[in-house]
Amino acid sequence: MREALAQAAFQLFLERGFERTTVDDIVARAGVGRRSFFRYFPSKEDVVFPDHERCLAEMTEFLAAVDDGDPVGAVCDAARIVLRMYAANPEFSVQRYRLTREVPGLRTYELSVVRRYEQTLAGHLRGRFGAGGDGELRAEVIAASVVAAHNNGLRLWLRSGGAGDPEAAVDRALAMVREVWGRPAGPAPAAASDGAGVGLAAVASADGEVIVMVAQKGAPMWRVVQQIEDAVGKN
Amino acid sequence: MREALAQAAFQLFLERGFERTTVDDIVARAGVGRRSFFRYFPSKEDVVFPDHERCLAEMTEFLAAVDDGDPVGAVCDAARIVLRMYAANPEFSVQRYRLTREVPGLRTYELSVVRRYEQTLAGHLRGRFGAGGDGELRAEVIAASVVAAHNNGLRLWLRSGGAGDPEAAVDRALAMVREVWGRPAGPAPAAASDGAGVGLAAVASADGEVIVMVAQKGAPMWRVVQQIEDAVGKN
């Protein structure tokens, strides 16, 4: 029933335009009563995004259960839940993308949905980073970065008509965010070689004026930055 | 006239609530006709944010004239134009913040305004980074970071009731974004001491396996990261 209503609505939006389609038109096409429509969808806008509530719930559940060790990695993985929802139905996703470009009311609605994803991710990071210091600021900026990167990759795929695998573009985009922000939680040893075998050593000089660092080529950039920040910035 | 309408509207929103106030109520309170209202404001929502169009225009003008050398710094400065608009009228800004928290329609409207600022900043960065490679991705992620950081600082000030100087919190937030993303444009010398006297030297070893870097304490993190990326990541 829910699926049938969403399909009928979408056919009509494409045939007549979103503004000129009424809920009455939709229920007539689907062959059900008005009340059935409102049992499933609070408004005509909601029928365009029928899976976001389920997706938000899945994201919340995922984050509640995820391992604590790598909060930035966790919110990147949580963002991929949204991607999979789009990728599960390429034709519908591309049609919706085009429709949303044309109808200001739908763009605004989409912004409010995206904002809820962002707040869900930020909430998780806040919980991991703690309220003290810059925890809240970092949580919000990283969540915004993850959402922007995810949406950049997703949009590339939607613009291409939904051809091929959308994961590659999103993975590349999220990798950039992780490179910049993705330090696993927990204190890292400053001025010591990296225990995880990444091959870094940061050593503070005795007079506190210079830092000498040795890094293996190919070492992950976030690990290098973490070590240097510990040595240069925080001492 | 415009100001008088905005003030009348706001008084009524606070007295009766946003939903229960009509445009007729507003024009009656301001002592003008309905047509005057719609000459200045397309809708009831717009009257809550009377300065955003001007602010967006100012931001666009600023970015069109700004020096090319430091695009991330430029978009941070552009974001400060929004802050100054809020700071120019603390009482109004705080009242609007509280009202916006309570009225879903206003929150959605605000999201669409914030999105336009973000797109303006991203457009500037895209122009500077170029379309090739990761230019578009970086532009969007950095714009989202700047907006999130700015809004974090602004929100701290609004939550505190608009007391004191809002610039400190926003400056601190934007400084974090600049530290992570803010590399001035143009190629930097890899594996060489920094010509600008920042006090860095990155040297690739002969066998290509390790990097030795010497940094003065207190050196800007972005400069350190830039040098290391040039040496570790890109070779």
Coordinates of C-alpha atoms in Angstrom, one line a residue:
Chain A
M1 CA 0.0 0.0 0.0
R2 CA 2.7 2.4 1.0
E3 CA 4.8 1.5 -2.0
A4 CA 1.8 1.7 -4.3
L5 CA 1.0 5.2 -3.1
A6 CA 4.6 6.4 -3.5
Q7 CA 4.7 5.0 -7.1
A8 CA 1.3 6.5 -8.0
A9 CA 2.4 9.9 -6.6
F10 CA 5.6 9.8 -8.5
Q11 CA 4.0 9.0 -11.8
L12 CA 1.7 11.9 -11.4
F13 CA 4.5 14.3 -10.4
L14 CA 6.3 13.4 -13.6
E15 CA 3.2 13.6 -15.7
R16 CA 1.7 16.8 -14.3
G17 CA 4.3 18.4 -12.1
F18 CA 4.4 18.4 -8.3
E19 CA 2.4 21.5 -7.7
R20 CA -0.5 20.5 -10.0
T21 CA -0.9 17.1 -8.4
T22 CA -3.2 16.8 -5.4
V23 CA -3.5 14.1 -2.8
D24 CA -6.9 13.3 -4.3
D25 CA -5.2 12.6 -7.6
I26 CA -2.7 10.3 -6.0
V27 CA -5.3 8.2 -4.1
A28 CA -7.4 8.0 -7.2
R29 CA -4.5 6.7 -9.2
A30 CA -3.5 4.2 -6.5
G31 CA -7.2 3.2 -6.0
V32 CA -7.3 3.8 -2.3
G33 CA -9.0 6.3 0.1
R34 CA -7.6 9.6 1.3
R35 CA -7.3 8.3 4.8
S36 CA -4.9 5.6 3.6
F37 CA -2.6 8.3 2.2
F38 CA -2.4 10.2 5.4
R39 CA -1.9 7.0 7.4
Y40 CA 1.4 6.6 5.6
F41 CA 2.5 10.2 4.7
P42 CA 2.0 13.4 6.7
S43 CA 2.1 15.4 3.5
K44 CA 2.6 15.4 -0.2
E45 CA 6.3 16.2 0.3
D46 CA 6.8 13.1 2.4
V47 CA 5.7 10.8 -0.4
V48 CA 8.7 12.0 -2.4
F49 CA 11.1 10.8 0.3
P50 CA 9.4 7.6 1.5
D51 CA 12.5 5.9 3.0
H52 CA 14.2 8.7 4.9
E53 CA 12.5 7.9 8.2
R54 CA 13.5 4.3 8.0
C55 CA 17.0 5.3 7.0
L56 CA 17.4 7.8 9.9
A57 CA 16.2 5.0 12.3
E58 CA 18.8 2.6 10.8
M59 CA 21.5 5.2 11.1
T60 CA 20.6 5.9 14.8
E61 CA 20.6 2.1 15.5
F62 CA 23.9 1.6 13.7
L63 CA 25.6 4.4 15.7
A64 CA 24.3 3.2 19.0
A65 CA 25.9 -0.2 18.4
V66 CA 29.1 0.8 16.7
D67 CA 32.5 0.3 18.2
D68 CA 33.9 3.4 20.1
G69 CA 37.4 3.3 18.7
D70 CA 37.0 5.4 15.5
P71 CA 34.2 7.9 15.7
V72 CA 34.9 9.6 12.4
G73 CA 35.1 6.3 10.6
A74 CA 31.8 5.4 12.3
V75 CA 29.9 8.5 11.0
C76 CA 31.4 7.9 7.5
D77 CA 30.0 4.4 7.6
A78 CA 26.7 5.7 8.9
A79 CA 26.5 8.1 6.0
R80 CA 26.9 5.1 3.6
I81 CA 23.6 3.8 4.9
V82 CA 22.0 6.8 3.1
L83 CA 23.9 6.0 -0.1
R84 CA 22.7 2.4 0.0
M85 CA 19.1 3.6 0.2
Y86 CA 19.6 5.7 -3.0
A87 CA 21.6 3.0 -4.7
A88 CA 18.9 0.4 -4.0
N89 CA 16.6 2.0 -6.5
P90 CA 18.6 4.0 -9.1
E91 CA 15.7 4.9 -11.4
F92 CA 13.6 6.3 -8.6
S93 CA 16.5 8.1 -7.1
V94 CA 17.4 9.8 -10.4
Q95 CA 13.8 10.8 -11.1
R96 CA 13.5 12.2 -7.6
Y97 CA 16.8 14.1 -8.0
R98 CA 15.5 15.8 -11.2
L99 CA 12.1 16.5 -9.6
T100 CA 13.7 18.0 -6.5
R101 CA 15.8 20.4 -8.7
E102 CA 12.6 21.8 -10.2
V103 CA 10.4 22.2 -7.1
P104 CA 11.5 24.7 -4.5
G105 CA 9.3 23.2 -1.8
L106 CA 10.9 19.8 -2.3
R107 CA 14.4 21.2 -2.1
T108 CA 13.5 22.9 1.2
Y109 CA 12.1 19.6 2.4
E110 CA 15.2 17.8 1.4
L111 CA 17.4 20.3 3.2
S112 CA 15.5 19.6 6.4
V113 CA 16.0 15.8 5.9
V114 CA 19.7 16.3 5.3
R115 CA 19.9 18.5 8.4
R116 CA 18.5 15.6 10.5
Y117 CA 21.1 13.2 9.2
E118 CA 23.8 15.8 10.0
Q119 CA 22.5 16.3 13.5
T120 CA 22.4 12.5 14.0
L121 CA 26.0 12.3 13.0
A122 CA 27.0 15.3 15.1
G123 CA 25.2 13.9 18.1
H124 CA 27.3 10.7 17.9
L125 CA 30.5 12.6 17.6
R126 CA 29.6 14.9 20.5
G127 CA 29.0 11.9 22.7
R128 CA 32.5 10.6 21.7
F129 CA 34.4 13.9 21.9
G130 CA 32.8 15.1 25.1
A131 CA 31.3 18.5 25.9
G132 CA 34.6 20.0 27.1
G133 CA 36.9 22.1 25.0
D134 CA 36.3 22.0 21.3
G135 CA 34.3 18.8 21.4
E136 CA 31.0 20.3 20.2
L137 CA 32.6 22.5 17.6
R138 CA 34.6 19.6 16.2
A139 CA 31.5 17.3 16.2
E140 CA 29.5 19.8 14.2
V141 CA 32.2 20.7 11.7
I142 CA 33.1 17.0 11.0
A143 CA 29.4 16.1 10.7
A144 CA 29.0 18.9 8.1
S145 CA 32.1 17.7 6.3
V146 CA 30.9 14.1 6.1
V147 CA 27.5 15.1 4.8
A148 CA 29.0 17.5 2.2
A149 CA 31.4 14.9 1.0
H150 CA 28.7 12.2 0.9
N151 CA 26.4 14.4 -1.0
N152 CA 29.1 15.4 -3.5
G153 CA 29.7 11.8 -4.4
L154 CA 26.0 11.0 -4.4
R155 CA 25.3 13.9 -6.7
L156 CA 27.9 12.9 -9.2
W157 CA 26.2 9.6 -9.5
L158 CA 22.7 11.1 -9.7
R159 CA 23.8 13.6 -12.4
S160 CA 25.3 10.8 -14.4
G161 CA 21.8 9.2 -14.5
G162 CA 22.5 6.6 -11.9
A163 CA 24.9 4.6 -14.1
G164 CA 27.5 2.4 -12.5
D165 CA 28.5 2.1 -8.9
P166 CA 27.9 5.1 -6.7
E167 CA 30.2 3.8 -3.9
A168 CA 33.4 4.7 -5.6
A169 CA 32.7 8.5 -5.7
V170 CA 31.4 8.5 -2.2
D171 CA 34.3 6.4 -0.8
R172 CA 36.8 8.8 -2.4
A173 CA 34.9 11.8 -1.0
L174 CA 34.7 10.3 2.5
A175 CA 38.4 9.3 2.4
M176 CA 39.3 12.9 2.0
V177 CA 37.3 13.8 5.1
R178 CA 38.9 11.0 7.0
E179 CA 42.3 12.0 6.0
V180 CA 41.8 15.4 7.4
W181 CA 39.6 14.7 10.4
G182 CA 39.8 11.0 11.1
R183 CA 41.8 10.4 14.2
P184 CA 40.8 7.4 16.3
A185 CA 39.6 8.4 19.8
G186 CA 41.8 8.1 22.8
P187 CA 45.1 9.8 23.7
A188 CA 48.0 9.1 21.3
P189 CA 51.4 8.9 22.7
A190 CA 53.2 12.2 22.0
A191 CA 56.9 12.2 21.3
A192 CA 57.0 8.4 20.9
S193 CA 56.9 6.0 18.0
D194 CA 53.5 4.8 17.0
G195 CA 52.5 1.6 18.7
A196 CA 50.2 0.5 15.8
G197 CA 53.2 0.1 13.5
V198 CA 52.3 3.0 11.3
G199 CA 56.0 3.9 11.4
L200 CA 56.0 7.4 12.8
A201 CA 58.1 8.8 15.6
A202 CA 57.8 12.3 16.9
V203 CA 60.4 13.6 19.3
A204 CA 60.4 16.9 21.1
S205 CA 63.8 18.5 21.4
A206 CA 65.2 19.1 24.9
D207 CA 65.1 22.9 24.6
G208 CA 61.5 22.7 23.3
E209 CA 62.2 24.7 20.2
V210 CA 62.1 22.2 17.4
I211 CA 60.4 18.9 16.6
V212 CA 62.1 16.2 14.6
M213 CA 59.8 13.7 13.0
V214 CA 60.5 10.6 11.0
A215 CA 57.7 9.2 8.9
Q216 CA 57.6 6.2 6.6
K217 CA 56.6 7.2 3.1
G218 CA 53.0 6.2 2.5
A219 CA 52.0 6.6 6.2
P220 CA 48.4 7.7 6.5
M221 CA 48.3 11.5 6.6
W222 CA 46.0 11.7 9.6
R223 CA 48.5 9.7 11.6
V224 CA 51.3 12.0 10.7
V225 CA 49.2 15.0 11.5
Q226 CA 48.1 13.5 14.8
Q227 CA 51.7 12.9 15.9
I228 CA 52.8 16.4 14.9
E229 CA 49.9 18.1 16.5
D230 CA 50.7 16.3 19.7
A231 CA 54.3 17.4 19.6
V232 CA 54.1 20.8 18.0
G233 CA 50.7 22.2 18.9
K234 CA 49.8 20.9 22.3
N235 CA 53.0 20.9 24.3
Chain B
M1 CA 8.5 51.3 6.2
R2 CA 10.3 48.0 5.7
E3 CA 11.8 48.2 9.2
A4 CA 8.4 49.2 10.7
L5 CA 6.8 46.2 9.1
A6 CA 9.5 43.9 10.5
Q7 CA 9.2 45.3 14.0
A8 CA 5.4 45.0 14.0
A9 CA 5.5 41.5 12.7
F10 CA 8.0 40.5 15.4
Q11 CA 6.0 42.0 18.2
L12 CA 3.0 40.0 17.1
F13 CA 4.9 36.8 16.7
L14 CA 6.1 37.1 20.3
E15 CA 2.7 38.1 21.6
R16 CA 0.5 35.6 19.7
G17 CA 2.9 33.1 18.1
F18 CA 4.0 32.9 14.5
E19 CA 1.3 30.6 13.3
R20 CA -1.6 32.6 14.7
T21 CA -0.3 35.9 13.3
T22 CA -1.6 36.8 9.8
V23 CA -0.3 39.3 7.3
D24 CA -3.5 41.3 8.0
D25 CA -2.5 41.5 11.7
I26 CA 0.9 42.8 10.8
V27 CA -0.2 45.5 8.4
A28 CA -2.8 46.7 10.9
R29 CA -0.2 47.0 13.6
A30 CA 2.2 48.8 11.3
G31 CA -0.6 51.0 10.0
V32 CA -0.1 50.3 6.3
G33 CA -1.9 48.4 3.6
R34 CA -1.4 44.8 2.6
R35 CA 0.2 45.7 -0.7
S36 CA 3.0 47.5 1.2
F37 CA 3.8 44.3 3.0
F38 CA 4.1 42.3 -0.1
R39 CA 6.2 45.0 -1.8
Y40 CA 8.9 44.3 0.8
F41 CA 8.4 40.7 1.8
P42 CA 7.3 37.7 -0.4
S43 CA 5.9 35.9 2.6
K44 CA 5.4 35.9 6.3
E45 CA 8.6 33.9 6.7
D46 CA 10.7 36.5 5.0
V47 CA 9.8 39.2 7.5
V48 CA 11.6 37.2 10.2
F49 CA 14.9 37.3 8.2
P50 CA 14.7 40.8 6.7
D51 CA 18.5 41.3 6.2
H52 CA 19.6 38.0 4.6
E53 CA 19.1 39.1 1.0
R54 CA 21.3 42.2 1.6
C55 CA 23.8 40.1 3.4
L56 CA 24.0 37.6 0.6
A57 CA 24.5 40.4 -1.9
E58 CA 27.3 41.9 0.3
M59 CA 29.0 38.5 0.6
T60 CA 28.9 38.0 -3.2
E61 CA 30.3 41.5 -3.8
F62 CA 33.0 40.9 -1.2
L63 CA 34.1 37.6 -2.7
A64 CA 34.1 39.1 -6.2
A65 CA 36.6 41.7 -5.1
V66 CA 38.8 39.7 -2.7
D67 CA 42.4 38.9 -3.3
D68 CA 43.1 35.5 -4.9
G69 CA 45.9 34.4 -2.6
D70 CA 44.0 32.8 0.2
P71 CA 40.6 31.4 -0.8
V72 CA 39.9 29.6 2.5
G73 CA 40.7 32.8 4.4
A74 CA 38.5 34.7 2.0
V75 CA 35.4 32.5 2.6
C76 CA 36.0 32.7 6.4
D77 CA 36.0 36.5 6.1
A78 CA 32.9 36.3 4.0
A79 CA 31.2 34.3 6.7
R80 CA 32.0 37.0 9.2
I81 CA 29.7 39.3 7.2
V82 CA 26.8 37.2 8.4
L83 CA 28.1 37.4 12.0
R84 CA 28.2 41.2 11.8
M85 CA 24.6 41.3 10.6
Y86 CA 23.5 39.3 13.7
A87 CA 25.8 41.3 16.0
A88 CA 24.5 44.6 14.8
N89 CA 21.2 43.9 16.5
P90 CA 21.7 41.5 19.5
E91 CA 18.2 41.8 20.9
F92 CA 16.4 41.1 17.6
S93 CA 18.8 38.3 16.8
V94 CA 18.3 36.5 20.1
Q95 CA 14.5 36.9 19.9
R96 CA 14.6 35.5 16.3
Y97 CA 16.8 32.6 17.5
R98 CA 14.2 31.7 20.1
L99 CA 11.3 32.1 17.8
T100 CA 13.0 30.0 15.1
R101 CA 13.6 27.1 17.6
E102 CA 9.9 27.0 18.2
V103 CA 8.4 27.3 14.7
P104 CA 9.3 24.4 12.3
G105 CA 8.4 26.4 9.2
L106 CA 10.9 29.1 10.2
R107 CA 13.6 26.5 10.9
T108 CA 13.1 25.1 7.4
Y109 CA 13.3 28.6 5.9
E110 CA 16.4 29.3 7.8
L111 CA 18.0 26.1 6.5
S112 CA 17.4 27.3 2.9
V113 CA 19.0 30.7 3.7
V114 CA 22.0 29.0 5.3
R115 CA 22.2 26.7 2.2
R116 CA 22.4 29.8 0.0
Y117 CA 25.3 31.2 2.0
E118 CA 27.1 27.8 1.8
Q119 CA 26.6 27.7 -2.0
T120 CA 27.9 31.2 -2.4
L121 CA 31.1 30.2 -0.5
A122 CA 31.4 26.9 -2.3
G123 CA 31.0 28.8 -5.7
H124 CA 33.9 31.0 -4.8
L125 CA 36.2 28.1 -3.8
R126 CA 35.2 26.1 -6.9
G127 CA 36.3 29.1 -9.0
R128 CA 39.7 29.2 -7.2
F129 CA 40.3 25.4 -6.9
G130 CA 39.3 24.7 -10.5
A131 CA 37.0 22.0 -11.9
G132 CA 39.7 19.4 -12.3
G133 CA 40.6 16.7 -9.7
D134 CA 39.1 17.2 -6.3
G135 CA 38.4 20.9 -6.7
E136 CA 34.6 20.7 -6.5
L137 CA 34.7 18.2 -3.7
R138 CA 37.1 20.3 -1.6
A139 CA 35.1 23.4 -2.4
E140 CA 31.9 21.9 -1.0
V141 CA 33.4 20.3 2.0
I142 CA 35.3 23.4 3.0
A143 CA 32.2 25.6 2.5
A144 CA 30.2 23.2 4.7
S145 CA 33.0 23.3 7.3
V146 CA 33.1 27.1 7.4
V147 CA 29.3 27.4 7.7
A148 CA 29.2 24.8 10.5
A149 CA 32.0 26.5 12.4
H150 CA 30.5 29.9 12.0
N151 CA 27.1 28.7 13.1
N152 CA 28.6 27.0 16.1
G153 CA 30.2 30.2 17.3
L154 CA 27.1 32.2 16.5
R155 CA 24.9 29.8 18.3
L156 CA 27.0 30.0 21.5
W157 CA 26.5 33.7 21.5
L158 CA 22.7 33.5 20.8
R159 CA 22.2 30.9 23.5
S160 CA 24.0 33.1 26.0
G161 CA 21.4 35.8 25.2
G162 CA 23.6 37.9 23.0
A163 CA 25.9 39.0 25.8
G164 CA 29.4 40.1 25.1
D165 CA 31.4 39.9 21.8
P166 CA 30.3 37.2 19.4
E167 CA 33.5 37.5 17.4
A168 CA 35.7 35.6 19.8
A169 CA 33.7 32.3 19.5
V170 CA 33.4 32.6 15.7
D171 CA 37.1 33.5 15.3
R172 CA 38.1 30.5 17.4
A173 CA 35.8 28.2 15.3
L174 CA 36.9 29.5 12.0
A175 CA 40.6 29.2 13.1
M176 CA 40.0 25.5 13.5
V177 CA 38.7 25.2 10.0
R178 CA 41.6 27.3 8.6
E179 CA 44.1 25.2 10.5
V180 CA 42.8 22.1 8.8
W181 CA 41.9 23.4 5.4
G182 CA 43.5 26.7 5.0
R183 CA 46.5 26.5 2.6
P184 CA 47.1 29.5 0.5
A185 CA 46.9 28.8 -3.2
G186 CA 50.0 28.2 -5.3
P187 CA 52.6 25.5 -5.2
A188 CA 54.8 25.2 -2.1
P189 CA 58.4 23.9 -2.3
A190 CA 58.5 20.3 -1.4
A191 CA 61.5 18.9 0.5
A192 CA 62.9 22.3 1.1
S193 CA 62.9 24.8 3.9
D194 CA 60.0 27.2 3.9
G195 CA 60.8 30.4 2.2
A196 CA 58.3 32.4 4.2
G197 CA 60.4 31.8 7.3
V198 CA 57.9 29.6 9.0
G199 CA 60.8 27.4 10.1
L200 CA 60.0 24.1 8.4
A201 CA 62.3 21.8 6.5
A202 CA 61.1 18.6 4.9
V203 CA 63.7 16.3 3.4
A204 CA 63.1 13.1 1.5
S205 CA 65.7 10.4 2.3
A206 CA 67.9 9.0 -0.5
D207 CA 66.2 5.6 -0.5
G208 CA 62.8 7.1 -0.6
E209 CA 61.5 5.3 2.4
V210 CA 61.4 7.9 5.2
I211 CA 60.9 11.6 5.6
V212 CA 62.7 13.6 8.2
M213 CA 61.0 16.9 9.1
V214 CA 62.2 19.6 11.4
A215 CA 59.6 22.1 12.6
Q216 CA 59.8 25.0 14.9
K217 CA 57.3 24.7 17.8
G218 CA 54.4 27.0 17.2
A219 CA 54.6 26.7 13.4
P220 CA 51.2 26.9 11.8
M221 CA 49.8 23.4 11.5
W222 CA 48.6 23.9 7.9
R223 CA 52.2 24.8 6.9
V224 CA 53.5 21.7 8.5
V225 CA 50.9 19.5 6.9
Q226 CA 51.5 21.1 3.5
Q227 CA 55.1 20.3 3.7
I228 CA 54.6 16.8 4.8
E229 CA 51.9 16.1 2.2
D230 CA 54.3 17.3 -0.4
A231 CA 57.0 15.0 0.8
V232 CA 55.1 11.9 2.1
G233 CA 51.9 11.8 0.1
K234 CA 52.5 13.1 -3.3
N235 CA 56.0 11.7 -4.2

